[in-house]
Amino acid sequence: MKLTHWLAGAVLALGAALTLSGCSTHAASNKLTVVSSVDFYGEVAKAVVGDYGTVTSVIDNPDIDPHDYEPTTAVAKTVARANVVIVNGGGYDSWMDKLVGADSGTVKVVSAAKVVGIRDGENEHVWYKPEVMPKMARALAKQFGALDPKHRAAYTANATAYIKKLQPLTAQIARLKAKAAGQAVAVSEPVFSNALSALGYRIINPHFAAAVEESTDPSPKDIRELTAAIKHKQIAFFVQNVQVESKVVSNIVAQVRAAGIPVLKVTETMPAKQTYTSWMMSQYAQLEKIQNTQK
Ligand SMILES: [Zn+2]
């Protein structure tokens, strides 16, 4: 292992010598190179870095399952060239931590989980925390400004402008929160649970949801309890991650519909041709409709 590493180092050193002129040009241009594990953090990074850097998102296709993702050597090279790497954190994209760990130690990491205070083992779907993007915009402006003090004011102004653009979403969340009033809901799996908790909903089937997320069968007891709650209309709505296929979940959704309970459809990854804001707002608009039919 050590020998392989040494050899790899020698090859890298040779490569570095050959591309030395390219490197100094890069340094002179002062442009920041930012790599994000997933596209929605890449979006906020682009907004904040503006004209003074480039942003690459590794997972930028809604059909890639981030839970199962494994990076290619091309991705490893891209990460090795980065000044700043953005991770979701919380164990969601630990492949990126490994790539960064294998690097020389100069790359700065901004973790969304750390920015909003989510620890390992907690729900890792950090982008469903309503405060995540305003906080990320500020954290990125700070990091970019530290690396490139000449444009610090621009990064701060870009972050403020991005946060302002989030205002319709922030307002929508506030309206939803006012009506949630601690109502009980059930979920197919935990992707949307950070949003539900922030809005004030109570999730009655976390054990069932965890089993589905781990691709194992929920226990007969979990299924029995959920079926009873549906039958007695004890939930305001059911949240379905439409990107997870599960026979158990399909059966539950059929029961939910038969009982006349609304289904809120959400996704793990950002759909094609959407922005973070439009994606969130379309899901929250569905929820607003559900709330309005219930009042
Ligand atoms: Zn997930």
Coordinates of C-alpha atoms and ligand atoms in Angstrom, one line a residue:
M1 CA 0.0 0.0 0.0
K2 CA 2.8 2.4 1.0
L3 CA 4.8 1.6 -2.1
T4 CA 1.8 2.1 -4.4
H5 CA 1.2 5.4 -2.7
W6 CA 4.8 6.5 -3.1
L7 CA 4.7 5.6 -6.8
A8 CA 1.5 7.5 -7.3
G9 CA 3.2 10.4 -5.6
A10 CA 6.1 10.2 -8.0
V11 CA 3.7 10.2 -11.0
L12 CA 1.8 13.1 -9.6
A13 CA 5.0 15.1 -9.0
L14 CA 6.0 14.4 -12.7
G15 CA 2.5 15.5 -13.8
A16 CA 2.8 18.6 -11.6
A17 CA 6.2 19.5 -13.2
L18 CA 4.8 19.1 -16.7
T19 CA 1.8 21.3 -16.0
L20 CA 3.6 23.9 -13.9
S21 CA 3.0 26.7 -16.3
G22 CA -0.7 25.9 -16.4
C23 CA -0.8 26.0 -12.6
S24 CA 0.8 29.4 -12.3
T25 CA -1.6 30.8 -14.9
H26 CA -4.4 29.5 -12.8
A27 CA -3.0 31.1 -9.7
A28 CA -2.5 34.4 -11.4
S29 CA -6.1 34.5 -12.6
N30 CA -7.2 34.2 -9.0
K31 CA -10.3 32.3 -9.9
L32 CA -11.7 29.9 -7.3
T33 CA -12.3 26.3 -8.3
V34 CA -15.3 24.9 -6.4
V35 CA -16.6 21.3 -6.5
S36 CA -19.9 20.3 -5.0
S37 CA -21.0 16.7 -4.3
V38 CA -24.6 17.5 -5.3
D39 CA -26.1 20.1 -7.7
F40 CA -28.3 22.1 -5.4
Y41 CA -25.3 23.2 -3.3
G42 CA -23.5 23.8 -6.6
E43 CA -26.3 26.2 -7.4
V44 CA -25.8 28.4 -4.3
A45 CA -22.1 28.2 -4.8
K46 CA -22.4 29.5 -8.4
A47 CA -24.6 32.4 -7.2
V48 CA -22.1 33.4 -4.5
V49 CA -18.9 33.0 -6.5
G50 CA -20.3 34.9 -9.4
D51 CA -17.6 35.9 -11.9
Y52 CA -14.7 35.0 -9.7
G53 CA -14.7 31.2 -9.9
T54 CA -16.1 28.0 -11.5
V55 CA -18.4 25.5 -9.9
T56 CA -18.6 21.8 -10.8
S57 CA -21.4 19.6 -9.4
V58 CA -20.5 15.9 -9.3
I59 CA -24.0 14.5 -9.0
D60 CA -26.1 16.6 -11.4
N61 CA -28.4 14.0 -12.8
P62 CA -31.7 13.2 -11.0
D63 CA -31.3 9.5 -11.9
I64 CA -28.2 9.0 -9.9
D65 CA -28.9 7.7 -6.4
P66 CA -26.6 9.7 -4.1
H67 CA -26.9 7.0 -1.4
D68 CA -25.1 4.5 -3.7
Y69 CA -22.8 6.9 -5.6
E70 CA -19.2 5.9 -6.1
P71 CA -16.8 8.5 -7.7
T72 CA -14.8 7.9 -10.8
T73 CA -11.1 8.7 -11.2
A74 CA -12.0 11.7 -13.3
V75 CA -14.0 13.0 -10.3
A76 CA -11.1 12.4 -8.0
K77 CA -8.9 14.5 -10.3
T78 CA -11.5 17.3 -10.4
V79 CA -11.6 17.3 -6.6
A80 CA -7.8 17.3 -6.4
R81 CA -7.8 20.6 -8.3
A82 CA -10.5 22.3 -6.1
N83 CA -9.9 25.2 -3.7
V84 CA -13.3 24.6 -2.1
V85 CA -15.3 21.4 -1.8
I86 CA -18.9 21.4 -0.8
V87 CA -20.4 18.4 0.9
N88 CA -23.9 17.6 2.2
G89 CA -22.2 15.8 5.2
G90 CA -23.7 13.8 7.9
G91 CA -22.6 10.6 6.1
Y92 CA -24.6 11.3 3.0
D93 CA -21.6 11.8 0.7
S94 CA -18.7 10.3 2.6
W95 CA -17.1 9.4 -0.7
M96 CA -16.2 13.1 -1.1
D97 CA -14.7 13.2 2.4
K98 CA -12.4 10.2 1.3
L99 CA -11.4 12.0 -1.9
V100 CA -10.6 15.2 0.1
G101 CA -8.7 13.1 2.7
A102 CA -6.5 11.6 0.0
D103 CA -5.6 15.0 -1.2
S104 CA -2.7 17.2 0.1
G105 CA -4.8 19.0 2.7
T106 CA -5.0 22.4 1.0
V107 CA -8.7 22.1 -0.1
K108 CA -11.3 23.8 2.1
V109 CA -14.5 21.9 2.9
V110 CA -17.8 23.5 3.5
S111 CA -20.3 21.0 5.0
A112 CA -24.0 21.8 4.9
A113 CA -24.6 19.4 7.8
K114 CA -22.1 21.4 9.9
V115 CA -23.5 24.7 8.8
V116 CA -27.0 23.8 10.1
G117 CA -25.7 21.7 13.1
I118 CA -26.7 18.2 11.9
R119 CA -24.5 15.5 13.5
D120 CA -23.6 12.1 12.0
G121 CA -26.5 9.6 12.7
E122 CA -29.2 12.4 12.4
N123 CA -31.4 12.7 9.3
E124 CA -28.8 13.4 6.6
H125 CA -31.2 15.0 4.1
V126 CA -29.9 18.4 5.1
W127 CA -31.3 20.3 2.1
Y128 CA -34.8 19.8 3.5
K129 CA -34.0 22.0 6.5
P130 CA -35.6 25.4 5.5
E131 CA -32.6 27.4 6.9
V132 CA -29.9 25.5 4.9
M133 CA -29.5 27.7 1.8
P134 CA -29.4 31.1 3.5
K135 CA -26.8 29.7 5.9
M136 CA -24.8 28.0 3.1
A137 CA -24.8 31.3 1.1
R138 CA -23.3 33.1 4.1
A139 CA -20.8 30.3 4.9
L140 CA -19.6 30.1 1.3
A141 CA -19.2 33.9 1.0
K142 CA -17.1 33.8 4.1
Q143 CA -15.0 30.9 2.8
F144 CA -14.5 32.4 -0.7
G145 CA -13.7 35.8 0.9
A146 CA -11.0 34.1 3.1
L147 CA -9.4 32.6 0.0
D148 CA -9.8 35.6 -2.2
P149 CA -10.0 38.7 0.0
K150 CA -9.9 41.0 -3.0
H151 CA -13.5 40.0 -3.9
R152 CA -14.8 39.6 -0.4
A153 CA -17.4 42.4 -0.8
A154 CA -18.7 40.8 -4.0
Y155 CA -19.1 37.4 -2.4
T156 CA -21.1 39.0 0.5
A157 CA -23.3 41.0 -1.9
N158 CA -23.9 37.9 -4.1
A159 CA -24.9 35.9 -1.0
T160 CA -27.3 38.6 0.1
A161 CA -28.8 38.7 -3.4
Y162 CA -29.3 34.9 -3.4
I163 CA -30.9 35.0 0.0
K164 CA -33.3 37.7 -1.3
K165 CA -34.3 35.4 -4.2
L166 CA -35.2 32.7 -1.6
Q167 CA -37.8 35.0 -0.1
P168 CA -40.9 33.5 -1.8
L169 CA -39.8 30.1 -0.5
T170 CA -39.2 31.4 3.0
A171 CA -42.7 33.1 2.9
Q172 CA -44.3 29.9 1.7
I173 CA -42.7 27.9 4.5
A174 CA -43.9 30.4 7.1
R175 CA -47.5 30.1 5.8
L176 CA -47.3 26.3 6.0
K177 CA -45.8 26.4 9.5
A178 CA -48.7 28.5 10.7
K179 CA -51.2 25.8 9.7
A180 CA -49.3 22.6 10.5
A181 CA -50.2 22.8 14.2
G182 CA -48.6 19.6 15.4
Q183 CA -50.7 17.4 13.1
A184 CA -49.7 13.7 12.7
V185 CA -48.4 12.5 9.4
A186 CA -46.8 9.3 8.0
V187 CA -43.9 8.9 5.5
S188 CA -42.7 6.3 3.1
E189 CA -39.1 6.9 4.1
P190 CA -37.2 9.8 5.8
V191 CA -36.1 12.1 2.9
F192 CA -38.6 14.9 3.7
S193 CA -38.6 14.5 7.4
N194 CA -36.4 17.5 8.2
A195 CA -38.9 19.7 6.4
L196 CA -41.9 18.1 8.2
S197 CA -40.2 18.5 11.6
A198 CA -39.3 22.2 10.9
L199 CA -42.9 22.9 9.9
G200 CA -44.2 21.3 13.1
Y201 CA -45.6 18.0 11.9
R202 CA -45.3 14.9 14.0
I203 CA -44.1 11.8 12.1
I204 CA -45.8 8.7 13.5
N205 CA -43.9 6.0 11.7
P206 CA -40.1 6.7 11.9
H207 CA -39.3 3.0 12.4
F208 CA -41.2 1.9 9.3
A209 CA -39.5 4.8 7.3
A210 CA -36.0 3.7 8.5
A211 CA -36.6 0.2 7.3
V212 CA -37.7 1.4 3.8
E213 CA -34.7 3.6 3.6
E214 CA -32.4 0.7 4.4
S215 CA -34.2 -1.4 1.8
T216 CA -35.4 -3.9 4.4
D217 CA -39.0 -4.9 5.1
P218 CA -40.8 -2.9 7.8
S219 CA -41.8 -5.2 10.6
P220 CA -45.4 -6.7 10.7
K221 CA -46.0 -4.6 13.8
D222 CA -44.9 -1.4 12.0
I223 CA -47.2 -2.2 9.0
R224 CA -50.1 -3.1 11.3
E225 CA -49.8 0.2 13.2
L226 CA -49.5 2.3 10.1
T227 CA -52.5 0.5 8.5
A228 CA -54.6 1.2 11.6
A229 CA -53.6 4.9 11.6
I230 CA -54.7 5.1 7.9
K231 CA -57.9 3.3 8.5
H232 CA -58.9 5.5 11.4
K233 CA -57.7 8.6 9.5
Q234 CA -55.2 9.6 12.2
I235 CA -52.8 11.2 9.7
A236 CA -53.3 14.5 7.9
F237 CA -51.4 13.2 4.8
F238 CA -48.8 10.7 3.6
V239 CA -45.4 11.6 2.2
Q240 CA -44.1 9.4 -0.6
N241 CA -40.6 9.6 -1.9
V242 CA -41.5 8.7 -5.5
Q243 CA -37.9 7.7 -6.3
V244 CA -38.0 4.7 -4.0
E245 CA -39.8 1.6 -5.4
S246 CA -41.2 -0.7 -2.7
K247 CA -44.0 -3.1 -2.8
V248 CA -44.8 -2.4 0.9
V249 CA -45.0 1.3 0.2
S250 CA -47.2 0.8 -2.9
N251 CA -49.6 -1.2 -0.8
I252 CA -49.6 1.5 1.9
V253 CA -50.2 4.3 -0.7
A254 CA -53.2 2.3 -2.1
Q255 CA -54.6 2.2 1.4
V256 CA -54.0 5.9 2.0
R257 CA -55.8 6.8 -1.3
A258 CA -58.7 4.4 -0.4
A259 CA -59.1 6.2 2.9
G260 CA -59.3 9.6 1.1
I261 CA -56.0 10.8 2.7
P262 CA -53.8 13.1 0.5
V263 CA -50.4 11.9 -0.7
L264 CA -47.6 14.4 -0.9
K265 CA -45.0 13.4 -3.5
V266 CA -41.4 14.3 -3.0
T267 CA -38.0 13.4 -4.5
E268 CA -34.5 12.8 -3.2
T269 CA -32.7 14.5 -6.1
M270 CA -33.4 17.8 -7.9
P271 CA -35.5 17.1 -11.0
A272 CA -34.1 18.1 -14.4
K273 CA -34.5 21.8 -15.4
Q274 CA -35.4 22.9 -11.9
T275 CA -33.7 25.2 -9.5
Y276 CA -33.5 24.5 -5.8
T277 CA -36.2 27.1 -5.2
S278 CA -38.6 25.9 -8.0
W279 CA -38.1 22.3 -6.8
M280 CA -38.9 23.1 -3.2
M281 CA -41.7 25.5 -4.1
S282 CA -43.5 22.9 -6.2
Q283 CA -43.4 20.4 -3.4
Y284 CA -44.5 23.0 -0.8
A285 CA -47.3 24.1 -3.2
Q286 CA -48.6 20.6 -3.1
L287 CA -48.5 20.7 0.7
E288 CA -50.3 24.1 0.7
K289 CA -53.1 22.6 -1.5
I290 CA -53.4 19.7 0.9
Q291 CA -53.6 22.1 3.9
N292 CA -56.2 24.2 2.1
T293 CA -58.5 21.2 1.5
Q294 CA -58.3 20.3 5.1
K295 CA -59.3 23.7 6.5
Ligands
ZN1 ZN -32.3 9.5 1.1

